[in-house]
Short mmCIF file of C-alpha atoms in Angstrom, two decimals:
data_model
loop_
_atom_site.label_atom_id
_atom_site.label_comp_id
_atom_site.label_asym_id
_atom_site.label_seq_id
_atom_site.Cartn_x
_atom_site.Cartn_y
_atom_site.Cartn_z
CA MET A 1 -119.30 99.16 40.46
CA PHE A 2 -115.74 98.68 39.17
CA ASN A 3 -114.33 97.44 42.45
CA SER A 4 -112.62 94.54 40.68
CA PHE A 5 -109.22 94.45 38.97
CA GLY A 6 -107.87 91.89 36.53
CA ASN A 7 -109.10 89.36 33.97
CA ILE A 8 -108.17 85.82 35.03
CA PHE A 9 -106.35 86.78 38.24
CA ARG A 10 -109.01 89.04 39.69
CA LEU A 11 -109.24 91.06 42.91
CA THR A 12 -112.52 92.43 44.20
CA SER A 13 -111.91 94.76 47.13
CA PHE A 14 -114.17 96.25 49.78
CA GLY A 15 -114.02 98.52 52.82
CA GLU A 16 -113.56 102.14 53.84
CA SER A 17 -110.98 104.12 55.77
CA HIS A 18 -113.07 104.37 58.94
CA GLY A 19 -115.32 101.34 58.47
CA LYS A 20 -114.87 98.03 60.27
CA GLY A 21 -112.16 96.83 57.95
CA VAL A 22 -110.71 96.54 54.45
CA GLY A 23 -110.53 93.28 52.54
CA GLY A 24 -111.02 91.45 49.32
CA VAL A 25 -111.74 88.30 47.38
CA ILE A 26 -109.18 86.97 44.88
CA ASP A 27 -110.37 84.66 42.14
CA GLY A 28 -108.34 82.87 39.49
CA PHE A 29 -105.28 82.32 41.68
CA PRO A 30 -103.51 79.11 40.64
CA ALA A 31 -103.73 76.09 42.94
CA GLY A 32 -100.72 74.63 44.69
CA ILE A 33 -98.82 77.85 45.33
CA ILE A 34 -97.05 77.84 48.71
CA ILE A 35 -98.54 80.71 50.71
CA ASP A 36 -95.93 82.47 52.82
CA GLU A 37 -98.14 84.43 55.21
CA GLU A 38 -95.12 85.99 56.91
CA PHE A 39 -94.01 87.46 53.58
CA ILE A 40 -97.53 88.80 52.91
CA GLN A 41 -97.58 90.46 56.33
CA GLN A 42 -94.15 91.99 55.67
CA GLU A 43 -95.53 93.55 52.49
CA LEU A 44 -98.42 95.03 54.48
CA ASN A 45 -95.96 96.32 57.07
CA ARG A 46 -94.20 98.28 54.32
CA ARG A 47 -97.50 99.99 53.51
CA ARG A 48 -98.95 100.49 56.98
CA PRO A 49 -99.08 103.89 58.72
CA GLY A 50 -96.89 104.90 61.62
CA GLN A 51 -93.72 103.20 60.35
CA SER A 52 -91.53 106.34 60.55
CA ILE A 53 -91.60 110.02 61.46
CA LEU A 54 -92.20 110.77 57.76
CA THR A 55 -95.58 109.01 57.67
CA THR A 56 -98.94 109.48 59.34
CA PRO A 57 -98.81 108.58 63.05
CA ARG A 58 -102.04 106.55 62.78
CA LYS A 59 -101.25 103.25 64.54
CA GLU A 60 -102.63 100.19 62.77
CA ALA A 61 -101.25 96.65 62.99
CA ASP A 62 -102.78 95.91 59.57
CA LYS A 63 -102.78 92.21 60.40
CA VAL A 64 -104.26 90.23 57.52
CA GLU A 65 -106.70 87.41 58.29
CA PHE A 66 -107.31 84.85 55.52
CA LEU A 67 -110.81 83.42 55.40
CA SER A 68 -110.72 80.93 52.52
CA GLY A 69 -108.80 79.47 49.61
CA ILE A 70 -105.76 78.26 51.57
CA PHE A 71 -105.31 74.74 52.96
CA GLU A 72 -102.22 73.26 54.58
CA GLY A 73 -100.15 76.26 53.51
CA LYS A 74 -101.07 76.12 49.81
CA SER A 75 -103.63 77.78 47.56
CA THR A 76 -106.54 75.53 46.67
CA GLY A 77 -107.59 77.25 43.46
CA CYS A 78 -110.77 78.45 45.17
CA PRO A 79 -111.49 82.13 45.95
CA ILE A 80 -109.11 83.54 48.55
CA GLY A 81 -110.99 85.78 50.97
CA PHE A 82 -109.20 88.04 53.44
CA ILE A 83 -109.76 91.00 55.74
CA VAL A 84 -107.71 93.54 57.69
CA TRP A 85 -109.64 95.04 60.60
CA ASN A 86 -109.45 98.78 61.29
CA GLU A 87 -108.42 99.31 64.92
CA ASN A 88 -107.32 102.93 65.33
CA GLN A 89 -109.87 105.17 63.63
CA HIS A 90 -110.22 108.73 64.92
CA SER A 91 -113.42 109.55 63.04
CA ASN A 92 -114.08 112.66 65.12
CA ASP A 93 -111.04 114.27 63.51
CA TYR A 94 -113.18 114.66 60.38
CA ASN A 95 -116.33 116.14 61.90
CA ASN A 96 -115.32 119.65 60.84
CA LEU A 97 -115.12 118.45 57.23
CA LYS A 98 -118.61 116.97 57.08
CA ASN A 99 -120.21 119.98 55.39
CA VAL A 100 -117.29 121.29 53.30
CA TYR A 101 -115.49 120.12 50.20
CA ARG A 102 -111.75 119.59 50.64
CA PRO A 103 -109.70 121.02 47.73
CA SER A 104 -108.42 118.37 45.27
CA HIS A 105 -110.22 115.57 47.13
CA ALA A 106 -113.07 113.35 45.94
CA ASP A 107 -115.59 115.03 48.28
CA TYR A 108 -117.41 117.11 45.67
CA THR A 109 -117.34 114.58 42.84
CA TYR A 110 -118.50 111.74 45.12
CA THR A 111 -121.37 113.85 46.43
CA VAL A 112 -122.56 114.78 42.95
CA LYS A 113 -122.19 111.21 41.63
CA TYR A 114 -123.69 109.25 44.53
CA GLY A 115 -125.71 111.82 46.46
CA ILE A 116 -123.95 110.69 49.64
CA ARG A 117 -120.36 110.46 50.88
CA ASP A 118 -118.46 109.14 53.86
CA HIS A 119 -116.60 112.17 55.20
CA ARG A 120 -114.57 110.09 57.67
CA GLY A 121 -111.18 109.99 56.02
CA GLY A 122 -112.70 109.96 52.58
CA GLY A 123 -114.37 106.58 52.98
CA ARG A 124 -113.78 104.49 49.88
CA SER A 125 -111.63 107.19 48.25
CA SER A 126 -109.06 106.88 51.04
CA ALA A 127 -105.67 105.33 50.29
CA ARG A 128 -106.44 102.83 53.05
CA GLU A 129 -108.31 100.97 50.33
CA THR A 130 -104.89 99.98 48.93
CA ILE A 131 -104.48 97.42 51.73
CA SER A 132 -106.39 94.93 49.60
CA ARG A 133 -104.10 95.61 46.64
CA VAL A 134 -100.98 94.92 48.70
CA VAL A 135 -102.35 91.59 49.94
CA ALA A 136 -103.33 90.53 46.42
CA GLY A 137 -100.03 91.80 45.05
CA ALA A 138 -98.08 89.81 47.65
CA LEU A 139 -99.91 86.66 46.59
CA ALA A 140 -99.13 87.48 42.96
CA LYS A 141 -95.46 87.92 43.87
CA LEU A 142 -95.43 84.44 45.46
CA ALA A 143 -96.75 82.95 42.21
CA LEU A 144 -94.32 84.97 40.09
CA ARG A 145 -91.40 83.73 42.19
CA GLN A 146 -91.94 80.31 40.64
CA LEU A 147 -91.52 81.90 37.21
CA GLY A 148 -88.34 83.75 38.17
CA VAL A 149 -90.01 87.17 37.99
CA SER A 150 -89.02 89.88 40.48
CA ILE A 151 -90.54 93.32 40.94
CA THR A 152 -88.81 96.20 42.73
CA ALA A 153 -89.92 99.82 43.17
CA TYR A 154 -88.13 102.71 44.84
CA THR A 155 -88.36 106.45 45.36
CA SER A 156 -86.43 108.21 42.61
CA GLN A 157 -87.57 111.80 43.18
CA VAL A 158 -89.09 113.94 45.92
CA GLY A 159 -89.89 117.49 44.86
CA PRO A 160 -86.78 118.82 43.09
CA ILE A 161 -84.45 116.18 44.57
CA LYS A 162 -83.98 113.28 42.15
CA LEU A 163 -81.69 110.44 41.21
CA GLU A 164 -79.78 111.21 38.02
CA GLY A 165 -78.76 107.66 37.13
CA THR A 166 -80.75 104.77 35.64
CA TYR A 167 -82.04 101.88 37.75
CA SER A 168 -79.00 99.77 36.83
CA ASP A 169 -76.75 102.29 38.60
CA TYR A 170 -78.18 101.50 42.05
CA ASN A 171 -78.04 98.69 44.60
CA PHE A 172 -81.61 97.62 45.31
CA ASP A 173 -80.50 96.12 48.63
CA LEU A 174 -80.26 99.69 49.94
CA ILE A 175 -83.90 100.57 49.26
CA GLU A 176 -85.21 99.32 52.61
CA THR A 177 -82.33 100.82 54.62
CA ASN A 178 -83.97 104.26 54.88
CA ASP A 179 -87.43 105.67 55.52
CA VAL A 180 -87.80 107.17 52.03
CA ARG A 181 -87.06 103.85 50.28
CA CYS A 182 -84.41 105.33 48.00
CA PRO A 183 -81.37 103.26 46.87
CA ASP A 184 -79.02 106.26 47.16
CA PRO A 185 -78.34 106.91 50.89
CA GLU A 186 -77.15 110.50 50.37
CA LYS A 187 -80.14 111.45 48.22
CA ALA A 188 -82.40 109.60 50.65
CA LYS A 189 -81.27 111.86 53.48
CA GLU A 190 -81.90 114.98 51.38
CA MET A 191 -85.37 113.67 50.49
CA ALA A 192 -86.18 112.83 54.10
CA ASP A 193 -85.04 116.25 55.28
CA LEU A 194 -87.26 117.91 52.68
CA ILE A 195 -90.31 115.82 53.61
CA TYR A 196 -89.77 116.52 57.32
CA LYS A 197 -89.44 120.26 56.62
CA VAL A 198 -92.61 120.33 54.52
CA LYS A 199 -94.46 118.31 57.15
CA GLY A 200 -93.49 120.85 59.82
CA GLU A 201 -95.05 123.58 57.67
CA GLY A 202 -98.34 121.67 57.51
CA ASP A 203 -97.81 121.19 53.79
CA THR A 204 -97.21 118.20 51.50
CA ILE A 205 -94.95 117.27 48.60
CA GLY A 206 -94.95 114.77 45.72
CA GLY A 207 -92.44 112.96 43.55
CA THR A 208 -91.74 109.90 41.44
CA LEU A 209 -91.40 106.17 41.98
CA THR A 210 -89.45 103.94 39.61
CA CYS A 211 -90.37 100.27 39.20
CA VAL A 212 -88.32 97.48 37.58
CA ILE A 213 -89.64 94.06 36.54
CA LYS A 214 -86.96 91.44 35.88
CA GLY A 215 -87.41 87.99 34.37
CA CYS A 216 -90.69 88.69 32.60
CA PRO A 217 -91.44 86.05 29.94
CA ILE A 218 -91.53 87.10 26.28
CA GLY A 219 -94.93 87.77 24.70
CA LEU A 220 -97.08 88.96 27.61
CA GLY A 221 -99.70 91.44 26.46
CA GLN A 222 -102.14 91.74 23.58
CA PRO A 223 -101.13 93.59 20.40
CA VAL A 224 -104.10 95.97 20.09
CA PHE A 225 -106.32 96.90 23.04
CA GLY A 226 -104.49 94.87 25.68
CA LYS A 227 -100.96 96.20 25.32
CA LEU A 228 -98.86 95.39 28.36
CA HIS A 229 -97.69 98.96 28.90
CA ALA A 230 -101.30 100.16 28.70
CA ALA A 231 -102.30 97.59 31.32
CA LEU A 232 -99.46 98.68 33.60
CA GLY A 233 -100.41 102.32 33.06
CA ASN A 234 -104.03 101.56 33.93
CA ALA A 235 -102.92 99.75 37.09
CA MET A 236 -100.63 102.55 38.22
CA LEU A 237 -103.05 105.38 37.49
CA SER A 238 -105.71 103.61 39.58
CA ILE A 239 -103.58 104.29 42.68
CA ASN A 240 -104.56 107.26 44.84
CA ALA A 241 -102.59 110.46 44.01
CA ALA A 242 -100.96 108.96 40.88
CA LYS A 243 -100.86 111.64 38.17
CA ALA A 244 -98.59 110.36 35.39
CA PHE A 245 -97.01 107.19 33.97
CA GLU A 246 -94.16 106.65 31.53
CA TYR A 247 -92.18 103.56 30.57
CA GLY A 248 -88.83 103.04 28.89
CA VAL A 249 -87.06 106.28 28.04
CA GLY A 250 -90.47 107.98 28.01
CA PHE A 251 -90.39 111.72 27.43
CA LYS A 252 -86.59 111.71 27.21
CA GLY A 253 -87.02 109.99 23.87
CA LEU A 254 -88.23 113.28 22.40
CA LYS A 255 -84.60 114.39 22.27
CA MET A 256 -83.48 111.30 20.37
CA LYS A 257 -83.58 110.32 16.71
CA GLY A 258 -85.00 107.00 15.64
CA SER A 259 -81.51 105.73 14.92
CA GLU A 260 -80.57 106.54 18.50
CA GLN A 261 -83.71 105.17 20.14
CA ASN A 262 -84.13 101.88 18.26
CA ASP A 263 -83.15 98.81 20.30
CA VAL A 264 -80.92 96.82 17.93
CA PHE A 265 -81.16 93.02 18.10
CA TYR A 266 -78.12 90.76 18.38
CA ASN A 267 -77.35 87.10 19.02
CA ASN A 268 -76.11 86.71 22.57
CA ASN A 269 -74.77 83.14 22.59
CA GLY A 270 -77.90 81.74 20.99
CA ARG A 271 -80.35 84.08 22.73
CA ILE A 272 -81.83 87.01 20.83
CA GLU A 273 -81.48 90.19 22.90
CA THR A 274 -81.23 93.95 22.36
CA ARG A 275 -78.10 96.04 22.86
CA THR A 276 -80.12 98.82 24.50
CA ASN A 277 -83.47 98.87 26.29
CA HIS A 278 -85.00 102.22 25.41
CA SER A 279 -88.31 100.40 24.85
CA GLY A 280 -88.52 99.50 28.51
CA GLY A 281 -88.91 95.78 27.85
CA ILE A 282 -92.09 96.17 25.81
CA GLN A 283 -92.36 96.28 22.01
CA GLY A 284 -95.55 96.17 19.99
CA GLY A 285 -97.44 96.03 23.28
CA LEU A 286 -95.74 92.72 24.18
CA SER A 287 -92.96 91.98 26.65
CA ASN A 288 -89.68 91.23 24.84
CA GLY A 289 -87.76 89.52 27.64
CA GLN A 290 -85.71 92.56 28.66
CA ASP A 291 -86.19 94.40 31.95
CA ILE A 292 -89.48 96.31 32.11
CA TYR A 293 -89.06 99.68 33.79
CA PHE A 294 -91.42 102.57 34.30
CA ARG A 295 -92.03 105.63 36.46
CA VAL A 296 -95.14 106.82 38.29
CA VAL A 297 -95.60 110.45 39.35
CA PHE A 298 -97.50 111.12 42.58
CA LYS A 299 -98.92 114.53 43.40
CA PRO A 300 -98.56 116.19 46.80
CA ILE A 301 -101.21 114.76 49.12
CA ALA A 302 -104.31 116.95 49.08
CA THR A 303 -104.87 117.07 52.85
CA LEU A 304 -102.97 120.05 54.28
CA LEU A 305 -102.70 120.95 57.94
CA MET A 306 -103.08 124.61 57.09
CA GLU A 307 -106.00 126.89 56.30
CA GLN A 308 -107.42 126.70 52.76
CA GLU A 309 -110.27 128.38 50.93
CA THR A 310 -113.17 126.21 49.77
CA VAL A 311 -116.97 126.08 49.68
CA ASN A 312 -119.46 124.22 51.85
CA ILE A 313 -122.23 121.88 50.70
CA ASP A 314 -124.50 124.90 50.14
CA GLY A 315 -121.97 126.49 47.80
CA ILE A 316 -121.03 129.25 50.23
CA ASP A 317 -117.38 130.36 50.35
CA THR A 318 -115.62 129.34 53.53
CA THR A 319 -112.27 128.16 54.87
CA LEU A 320 -111.15 124.91 56.42
CA LYS A 321 -108.18 123.51 58.29
CA ALA A 322 -107.87 119.75 58.39
CA ARG A 323 -107.17 117.93 61.63
CA GLY A 324 -105.98 114.43 62.28
CA ARG A 325 -103.07 112.26 61.18
CA HIS A 326 -101.86 112.52 57.61
CA ASP A 327 -98.84 111.81 55.44
CA ALA A 328 -96.77 114.70 54.14
CA CYS A 329 -95.54 112.59 51.21
CA VAL A 330 -97.16 109.46 49.81
CA LEU A 331 -94.03 108.03 48.16
CA PRO A 332 -92.49 105.82 50.90
CA ARG A 333 -95.77 103.99 51.53
CA ALA A 334 -96.66 103.88 47.82
CA VAL A 335 -93.60 101.73 46.98
CA PRO A 336 -95.26 98.40 47.98
CA ILE A 337 -98.52 99.50 46.33
CA VAL A 338 -96.80 100.10 42.98
CA GLU A 339 -95.07 96.73 43.27
CA ALA A 340 -98.39 95.07 44.11
CA MET A 341 -100.22 96.52 41.12
CA ALA A 342 -97.33 95.53 38.83
CA ALA A 343 -97.32 91.99 40.22
CA MET A 344 -101.08 91.58 39.75
CA THR A 345 -100.84 92.86 36.18
CA ILE A 346 -97.94 90.60 35.21
CA LEU A 347 -99.50 87.48 36.75
CA ASP A 348 -102.85 88.22 35.14
CA TYR A 349 -101.24 88.70 31.72
CA TYR A 350 -99.14 85.56 32.19
CA LEU A 351 -102.32 83.56 32.81
CA LEU A 352 -103.98 85.25 29.81
CA ASP A 353 -101.01 84.27 27.66
CA LYS A 354 -101.64 80.64 28.48
CA THR A 355 -104.87 80.89 26.45
CA THR A 356 -103.02 82.01 23.28
CA GLN A 357 -102.07 78.58 21.93
CA LEU A 358 -103.24 75.01 22.63
#
């Protein structure tokens, strides 16, 4: 249950980390959109493992294969089916974890809920499931291009190392020039050095991603239970290891008075805009035409290559030490996932908005 995301634009995903593959079915995608498969593959390449010394060395091509819904390079309006085959599973790396519960993983909760779990890489709870999100998000990005909407995420903090400026202070063209995906080259090196150091200790570290949506039409969202920021928060917090979400000035607003935080309207050559954007592009639950920006906090990855205390399936105290290939920091590979979830949400809410008035 609950393997589908969205209302009109809807993704249903399937697959496990060490199963035959991961894929999905997308329904509600508009017809006539030019499908740039090279762009979609590039988005998957940004997510795939083994892309740098900072990520898991698991080698997967993550080549997407489309099964339906595309004809002569365009979407047909019919369901788009796709799959990415798993090619480099090392399932034996997880045999020592079959009868124990890994700390801060889904092992215990899955076992209690379902009475069975796939111990090979976490099965469905593995972040490999996000492949389907990136494919669907890339398709959503292609549709949003026609509306002039762009979505960009980047690493803004790793552990204690963080960018002090706002998103407008940085050149987004620099994001893909380093393995951390940070628009500040000096901070990126500090972040990479920290991740590499932590990885060498067999430990992990977390941080924050910032995402910016430009060109969003005014009025997306529903004023009560379908607020746009709530939808974005729901999308982001559905990502593995995501622990917190804030938009606009967020918690920094606690230090401001209302007179300081209010976004004052003015007439900008016939266009109503705001002099500031503390609201993060969303007011009353609806997009207001300004840039939407938010931050997502990711915890340190739970799989450590060091000994930890735990219990086994019989409830007996024991210790474990994970084996295999794992990330020390999720942030670099989470950048395209955050963008994908934002793109799916915005496209879905754009299509919903088309039902507001005849």
